[in-house]
mmCIF file of C-alpha atoms in Angstrom:
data_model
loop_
_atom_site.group_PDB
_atom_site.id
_atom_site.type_symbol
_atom_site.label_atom_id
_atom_site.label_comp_id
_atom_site.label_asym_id
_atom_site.label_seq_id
_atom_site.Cartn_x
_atom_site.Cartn_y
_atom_site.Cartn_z
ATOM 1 C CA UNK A 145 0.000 0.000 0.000
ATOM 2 C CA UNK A 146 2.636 2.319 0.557
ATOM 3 C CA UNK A 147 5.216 2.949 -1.727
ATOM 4 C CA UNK A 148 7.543 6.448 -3.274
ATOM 5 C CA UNK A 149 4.913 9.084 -3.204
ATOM 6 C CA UNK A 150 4.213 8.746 0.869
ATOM 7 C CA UNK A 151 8.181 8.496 1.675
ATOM 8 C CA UNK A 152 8.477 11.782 -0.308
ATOM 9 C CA UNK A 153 5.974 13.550 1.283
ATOM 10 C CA UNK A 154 7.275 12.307 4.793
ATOM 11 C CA UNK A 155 10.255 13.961 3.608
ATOM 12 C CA UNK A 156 8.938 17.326 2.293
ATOM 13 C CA UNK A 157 6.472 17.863 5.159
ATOM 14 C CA UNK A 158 7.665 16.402 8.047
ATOM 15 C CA UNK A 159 10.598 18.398 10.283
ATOM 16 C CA UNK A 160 11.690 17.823 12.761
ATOM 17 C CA UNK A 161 8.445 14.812 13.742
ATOM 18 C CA UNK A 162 6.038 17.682 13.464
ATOM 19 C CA UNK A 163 3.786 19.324 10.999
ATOM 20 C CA UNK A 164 0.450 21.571 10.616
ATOM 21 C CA UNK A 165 -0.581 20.953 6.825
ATOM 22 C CA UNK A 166 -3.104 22.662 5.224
ATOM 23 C CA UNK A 167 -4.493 20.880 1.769
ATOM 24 C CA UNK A 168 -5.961 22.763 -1.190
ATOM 25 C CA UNK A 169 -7.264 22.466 -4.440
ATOM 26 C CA UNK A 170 -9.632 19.621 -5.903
ATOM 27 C CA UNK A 171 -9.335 16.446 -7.308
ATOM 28 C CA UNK A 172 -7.894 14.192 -4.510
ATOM 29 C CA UNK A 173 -8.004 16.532 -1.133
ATOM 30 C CA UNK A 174 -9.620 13.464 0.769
ATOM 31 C CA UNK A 175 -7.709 10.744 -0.854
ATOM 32 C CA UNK A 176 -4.320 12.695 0.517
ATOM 33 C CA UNK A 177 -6.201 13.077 3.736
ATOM 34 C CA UNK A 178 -6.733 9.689 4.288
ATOM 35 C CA UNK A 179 -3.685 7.662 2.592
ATOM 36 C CA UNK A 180 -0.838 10.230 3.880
ATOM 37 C CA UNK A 181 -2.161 9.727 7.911
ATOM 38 C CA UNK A 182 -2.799 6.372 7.342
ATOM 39 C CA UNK A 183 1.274 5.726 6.378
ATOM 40 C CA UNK A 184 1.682 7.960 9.220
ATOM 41 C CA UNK A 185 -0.093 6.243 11.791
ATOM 42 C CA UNK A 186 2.147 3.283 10.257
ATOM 43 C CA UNK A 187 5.739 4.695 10.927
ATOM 44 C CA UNK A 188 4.343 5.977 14.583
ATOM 45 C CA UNK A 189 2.999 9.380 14.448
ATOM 46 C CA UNK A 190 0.086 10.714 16.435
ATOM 47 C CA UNK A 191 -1.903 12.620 13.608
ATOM 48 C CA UNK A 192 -5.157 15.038 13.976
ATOM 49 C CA UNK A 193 -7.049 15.665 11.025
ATOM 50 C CA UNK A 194 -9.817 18.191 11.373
ATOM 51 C CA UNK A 195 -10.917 20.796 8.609
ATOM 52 C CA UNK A 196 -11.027 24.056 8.279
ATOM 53 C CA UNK A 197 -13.936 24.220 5.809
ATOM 54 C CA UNK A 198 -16.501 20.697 5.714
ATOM 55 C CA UNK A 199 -15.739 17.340 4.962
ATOM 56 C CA UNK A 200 -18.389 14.309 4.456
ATOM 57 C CA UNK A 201 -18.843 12.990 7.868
ATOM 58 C CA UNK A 202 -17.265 10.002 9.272
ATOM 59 C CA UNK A 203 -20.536 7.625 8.744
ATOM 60 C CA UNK A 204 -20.254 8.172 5.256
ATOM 61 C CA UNK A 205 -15.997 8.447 4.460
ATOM 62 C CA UNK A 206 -14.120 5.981 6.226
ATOM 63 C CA UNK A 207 -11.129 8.897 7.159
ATOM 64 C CA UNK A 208 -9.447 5.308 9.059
ATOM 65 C CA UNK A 209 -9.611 7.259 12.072
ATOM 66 C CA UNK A 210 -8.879 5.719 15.619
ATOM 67 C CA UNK A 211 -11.193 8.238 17.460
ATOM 68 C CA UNK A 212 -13.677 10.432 15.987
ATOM 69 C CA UNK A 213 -15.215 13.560 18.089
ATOM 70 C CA UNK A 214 -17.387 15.921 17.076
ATOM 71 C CA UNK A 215 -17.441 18.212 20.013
ATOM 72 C CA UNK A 216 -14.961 19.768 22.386
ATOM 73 C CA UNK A 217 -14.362 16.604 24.741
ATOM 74 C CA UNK A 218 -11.475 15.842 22.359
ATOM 75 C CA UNK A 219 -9.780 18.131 24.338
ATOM 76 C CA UNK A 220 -9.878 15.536 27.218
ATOM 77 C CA UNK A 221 -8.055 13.201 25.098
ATOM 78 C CA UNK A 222 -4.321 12.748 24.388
ATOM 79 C CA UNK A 223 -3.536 10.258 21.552
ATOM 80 C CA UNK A 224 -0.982 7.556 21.489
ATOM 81 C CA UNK A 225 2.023 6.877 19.151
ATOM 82 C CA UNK A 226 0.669 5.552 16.022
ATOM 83 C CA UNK A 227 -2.899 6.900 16.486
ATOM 84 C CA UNK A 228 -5.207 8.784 13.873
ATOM 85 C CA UNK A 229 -7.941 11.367 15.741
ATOM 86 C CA UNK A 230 -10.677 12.938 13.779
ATOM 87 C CA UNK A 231 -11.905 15.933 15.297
ATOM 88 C CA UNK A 232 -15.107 18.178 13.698
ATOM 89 C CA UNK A 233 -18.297 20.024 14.421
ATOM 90 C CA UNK A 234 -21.595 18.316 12.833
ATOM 91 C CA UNK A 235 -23.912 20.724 11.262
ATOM 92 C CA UNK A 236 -26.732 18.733 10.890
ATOM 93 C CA UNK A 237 -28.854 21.316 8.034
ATOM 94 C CA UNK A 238 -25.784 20.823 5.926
ATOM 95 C CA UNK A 239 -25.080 17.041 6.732
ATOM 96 C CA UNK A 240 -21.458 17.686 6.785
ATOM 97 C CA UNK A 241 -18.957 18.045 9.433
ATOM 98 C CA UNK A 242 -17.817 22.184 9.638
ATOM 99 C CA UNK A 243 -14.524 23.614 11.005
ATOM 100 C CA UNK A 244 -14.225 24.004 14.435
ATOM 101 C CA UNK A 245 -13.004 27.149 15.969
ATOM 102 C CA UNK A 246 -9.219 27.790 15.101
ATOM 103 C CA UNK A 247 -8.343 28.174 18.798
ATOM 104 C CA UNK A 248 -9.312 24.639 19.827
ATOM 105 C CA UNK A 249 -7.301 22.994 17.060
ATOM 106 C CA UNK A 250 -4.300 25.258 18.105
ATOM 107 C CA UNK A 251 -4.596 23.894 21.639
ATOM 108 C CA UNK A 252 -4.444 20.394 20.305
ATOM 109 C CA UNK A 253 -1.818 21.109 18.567
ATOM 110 C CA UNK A 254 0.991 20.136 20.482
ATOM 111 C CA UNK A 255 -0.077 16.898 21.389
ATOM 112 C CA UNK A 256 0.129 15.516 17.963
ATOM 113 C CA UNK A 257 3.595 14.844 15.642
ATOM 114 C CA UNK A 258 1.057 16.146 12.405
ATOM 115 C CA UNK A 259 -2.421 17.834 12.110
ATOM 116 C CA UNK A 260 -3.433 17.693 8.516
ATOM 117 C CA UNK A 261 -6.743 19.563 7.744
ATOM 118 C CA UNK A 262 -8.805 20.170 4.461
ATOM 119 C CA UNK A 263 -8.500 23.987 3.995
ATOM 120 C CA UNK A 264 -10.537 23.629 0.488
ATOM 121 C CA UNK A 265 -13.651 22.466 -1.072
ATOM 122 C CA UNK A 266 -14.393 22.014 -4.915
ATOM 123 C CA UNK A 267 -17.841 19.807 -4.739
ATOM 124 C CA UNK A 268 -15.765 16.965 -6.028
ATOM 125 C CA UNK A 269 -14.014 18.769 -8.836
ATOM 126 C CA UNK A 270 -10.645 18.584 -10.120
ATOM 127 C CA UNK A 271 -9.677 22.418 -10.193
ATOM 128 C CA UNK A 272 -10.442 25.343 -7.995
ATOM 129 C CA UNK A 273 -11.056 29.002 -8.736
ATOM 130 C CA UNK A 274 -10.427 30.693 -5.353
ATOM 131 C CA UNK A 275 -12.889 33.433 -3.587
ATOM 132 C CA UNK A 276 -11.760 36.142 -1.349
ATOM 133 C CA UNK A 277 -13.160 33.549 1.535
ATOM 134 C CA UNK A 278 -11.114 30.243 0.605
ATOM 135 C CA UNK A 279 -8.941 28.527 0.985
ATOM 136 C CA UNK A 280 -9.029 28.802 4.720
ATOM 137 C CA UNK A 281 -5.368 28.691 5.999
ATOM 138 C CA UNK A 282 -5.058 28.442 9.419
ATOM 139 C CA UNK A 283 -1.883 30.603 11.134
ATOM 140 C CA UNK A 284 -0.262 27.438 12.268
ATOM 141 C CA UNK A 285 0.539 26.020 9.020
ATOM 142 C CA UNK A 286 3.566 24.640 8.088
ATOM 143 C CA UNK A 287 2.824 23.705 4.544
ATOM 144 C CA UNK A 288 0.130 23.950 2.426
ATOM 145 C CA UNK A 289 -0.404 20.473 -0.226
ATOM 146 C CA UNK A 290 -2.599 21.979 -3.372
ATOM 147 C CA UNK A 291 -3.790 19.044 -5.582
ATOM 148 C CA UNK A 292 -5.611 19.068 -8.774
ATOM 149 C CA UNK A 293 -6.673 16.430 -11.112
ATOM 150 C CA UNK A 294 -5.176 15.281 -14.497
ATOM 151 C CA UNK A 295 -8.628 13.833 -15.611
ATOM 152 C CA UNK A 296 -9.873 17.857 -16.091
ATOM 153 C CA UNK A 297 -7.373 17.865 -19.119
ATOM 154 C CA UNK A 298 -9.045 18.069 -22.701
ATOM 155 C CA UNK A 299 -12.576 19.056 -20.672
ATOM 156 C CA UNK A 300 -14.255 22.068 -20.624
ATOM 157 C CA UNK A 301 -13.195 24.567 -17.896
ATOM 158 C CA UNK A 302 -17.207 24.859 -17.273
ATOM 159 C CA UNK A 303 -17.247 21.128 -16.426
ATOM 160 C CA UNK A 304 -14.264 20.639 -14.474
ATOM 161 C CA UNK A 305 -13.378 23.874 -12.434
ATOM 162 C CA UNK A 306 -14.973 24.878 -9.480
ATOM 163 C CA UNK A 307 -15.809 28.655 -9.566
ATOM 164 C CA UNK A 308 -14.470 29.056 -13.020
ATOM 165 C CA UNK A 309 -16.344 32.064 -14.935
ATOM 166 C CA UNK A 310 -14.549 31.230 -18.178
ATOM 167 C CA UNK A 311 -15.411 28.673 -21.140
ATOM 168 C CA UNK A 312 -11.891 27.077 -22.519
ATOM 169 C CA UNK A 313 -10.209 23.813 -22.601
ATOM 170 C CA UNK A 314 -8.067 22.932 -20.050
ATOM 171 C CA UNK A 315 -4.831 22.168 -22.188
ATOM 172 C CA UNK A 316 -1.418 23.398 -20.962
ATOM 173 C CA UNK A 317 -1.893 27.115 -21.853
ATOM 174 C CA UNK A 318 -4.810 26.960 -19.363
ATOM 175 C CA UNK A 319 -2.674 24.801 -17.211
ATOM 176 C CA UNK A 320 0.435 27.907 -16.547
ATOM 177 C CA UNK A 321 -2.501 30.485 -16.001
ATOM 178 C CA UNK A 322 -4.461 27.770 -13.175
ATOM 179 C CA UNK A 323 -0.565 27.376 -11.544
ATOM 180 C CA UNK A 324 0.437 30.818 -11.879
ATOM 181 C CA UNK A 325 -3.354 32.654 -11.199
ATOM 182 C CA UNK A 326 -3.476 34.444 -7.514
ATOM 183 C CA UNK A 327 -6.881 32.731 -7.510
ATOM 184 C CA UNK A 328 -5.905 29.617 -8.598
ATOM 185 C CA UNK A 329 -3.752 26.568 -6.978
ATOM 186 C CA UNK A 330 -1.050 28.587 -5.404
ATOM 187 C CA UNK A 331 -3.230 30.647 -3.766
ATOM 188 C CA UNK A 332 -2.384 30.311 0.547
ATOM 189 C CA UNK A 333 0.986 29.005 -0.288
ATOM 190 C CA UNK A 334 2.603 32.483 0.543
ATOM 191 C CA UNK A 335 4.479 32.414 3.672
ATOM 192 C CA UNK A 336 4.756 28.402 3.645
ATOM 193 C CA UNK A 337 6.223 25.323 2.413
ATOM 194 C CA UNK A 338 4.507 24.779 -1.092
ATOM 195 C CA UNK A 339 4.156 21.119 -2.681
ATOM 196 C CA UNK A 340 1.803 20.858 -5.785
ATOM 197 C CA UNK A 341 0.145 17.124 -6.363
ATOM 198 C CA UNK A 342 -1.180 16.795 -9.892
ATOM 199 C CA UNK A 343 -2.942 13.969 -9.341
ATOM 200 C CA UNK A 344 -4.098 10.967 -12.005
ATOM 201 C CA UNK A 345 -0.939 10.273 -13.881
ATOM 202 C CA UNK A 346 -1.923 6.993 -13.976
ATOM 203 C CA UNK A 347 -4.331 7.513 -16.456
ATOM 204 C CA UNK A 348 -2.330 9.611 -18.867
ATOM 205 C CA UNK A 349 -0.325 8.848 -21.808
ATOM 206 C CA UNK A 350 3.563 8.930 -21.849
ATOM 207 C CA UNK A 351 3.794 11.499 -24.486
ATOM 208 C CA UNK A 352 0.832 13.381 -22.204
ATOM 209 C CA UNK A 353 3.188 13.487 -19.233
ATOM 210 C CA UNK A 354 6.128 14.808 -21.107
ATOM 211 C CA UNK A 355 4.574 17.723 -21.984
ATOM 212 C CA UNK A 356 3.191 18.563 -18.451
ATOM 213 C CA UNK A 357 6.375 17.577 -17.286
ATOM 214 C CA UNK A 358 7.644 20.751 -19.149
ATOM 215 C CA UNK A 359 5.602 22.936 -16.745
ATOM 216 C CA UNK A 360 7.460 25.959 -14.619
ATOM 217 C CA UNK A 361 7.041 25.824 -11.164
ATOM 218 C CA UNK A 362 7.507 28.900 -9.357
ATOM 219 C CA UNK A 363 11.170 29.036 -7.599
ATOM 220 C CA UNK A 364 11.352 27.523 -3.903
ATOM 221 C CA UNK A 365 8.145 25.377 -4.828
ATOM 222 C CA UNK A 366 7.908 21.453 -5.691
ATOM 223 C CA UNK A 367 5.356 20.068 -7.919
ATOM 224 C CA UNK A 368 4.731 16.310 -8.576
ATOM 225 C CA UNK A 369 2.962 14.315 -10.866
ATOM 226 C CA UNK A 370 1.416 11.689 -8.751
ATOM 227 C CA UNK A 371 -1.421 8.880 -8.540
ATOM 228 C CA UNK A 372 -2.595 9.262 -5.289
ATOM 229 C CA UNK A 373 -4.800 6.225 -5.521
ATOM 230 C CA UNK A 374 -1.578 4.111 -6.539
ATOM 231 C CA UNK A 375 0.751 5.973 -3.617
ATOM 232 C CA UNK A 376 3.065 6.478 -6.340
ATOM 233 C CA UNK A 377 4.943 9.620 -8.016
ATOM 234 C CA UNK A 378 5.594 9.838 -11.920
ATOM 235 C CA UNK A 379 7.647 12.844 -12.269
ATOM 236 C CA UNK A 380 8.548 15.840 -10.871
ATOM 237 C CA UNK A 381 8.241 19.575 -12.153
#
């Protein structure tokens, strides 16, 4: 189950045993969520994932926590080595778990190696066009993970993009404005570690990858061309 793209990130995100990550974009936010503290929990770190938007609840997305806790007792717990906690409000008109208050989480903080929390939503879509409101980046983030999804290429930017007022294909001219746009993936990666997952390589084409492969990424950033559902990295930018 675990194989090159988990080590990596380990290695990128992790300092020191700690880290406060904050994931953006669309197309695989809850599939990093998941995998990445699940090989966490299996090389011994205590790991709180919470969000700072709303998530599906735990009823209906296995998140493979250990403890899940929807209200402020979970600050009468303190995890063990090798434990996932999932910790949420429940809004019950919305059917979704909400963030809690900012505050709490920071409390909880220190008794966990690495929080990860879902600072982004994109109802299930592969790209993101940002609002003045999102994403939510909470002051205690290390790094921030923004992810979108390779199966938006060729598509429609109506189809595929979340909050995207434009009609155009999503080819690699739209590709350098999505990376490079203040509204787009990079934005809330100011002021912190910056890794971009393009996620579903494992569905593209060799001569497809090449040419995405080609992409600038900003200096001091990393970008990777990953299948999150396979754990596995296919190139880096």
């Amino acid at each position: 189950m675990f194989n090159g793209l988990w080590n990596e990130m380990e290695k990128q995100l992790v300092e020191g045993g700690k880290a406060f990550i904050s994931v953006t974009g669309g197309g695989g936010k809850t599939t990093f969520l998941i995998a990445f503290s699940s090989y966490l929990k299996s090389r011994g770190y205590s790991v709180l994932l919470s969000t700072s938007t709303k998530l599906a609840p735990p009823w209906k997305v296995d998140y493979k926590a250990d403890m899940v806790f929807l209200k402020e007792d979970v600050m009468n717990y303190f995890p063990k080595k090798g434990e996932t906690v999932f910790y949420a409000h429940y809004d019950e008109e919305k059917g979704k778990v909400v963030s809690p208050e900012e505050r709490i989480v920071a409390l909880l903080k220190p008794r966990y190696d690495v929080v990860i929390v879902e600072a982004d939503g994109s109802r299930n879509l592969p790209f993101k066009i940002h609002t003045s409101r999102d994403p939510v980046i909470w002051k205690d983030t290390t790094s921030v993970v923004a992810i979108c999804g390779m199966w938006g290429l060729g598509k429609r930017t109506g189809e595929v993009s979340f909050g995207e007022e434009t009609d155009s294909v999503v080819d690699r001219d739209y590709l350098l404005s999505y990376i490079s746009s203040k509204e787009g993936l990079s934005k809330g990666m100011d002021g912190h570690k910056a890794i971009y997952l393009f996620n579903g390589a494992e569905a593209m084409g060799t001569e497809e990858r090449k040419v995405f492969l080609s992409l600038p990424i900003a200096e001091g950033r990393k970008g990777f061309l990953v299948s999150l559902r396979e754990g596995k990295i296919y190139g880096t930018l």
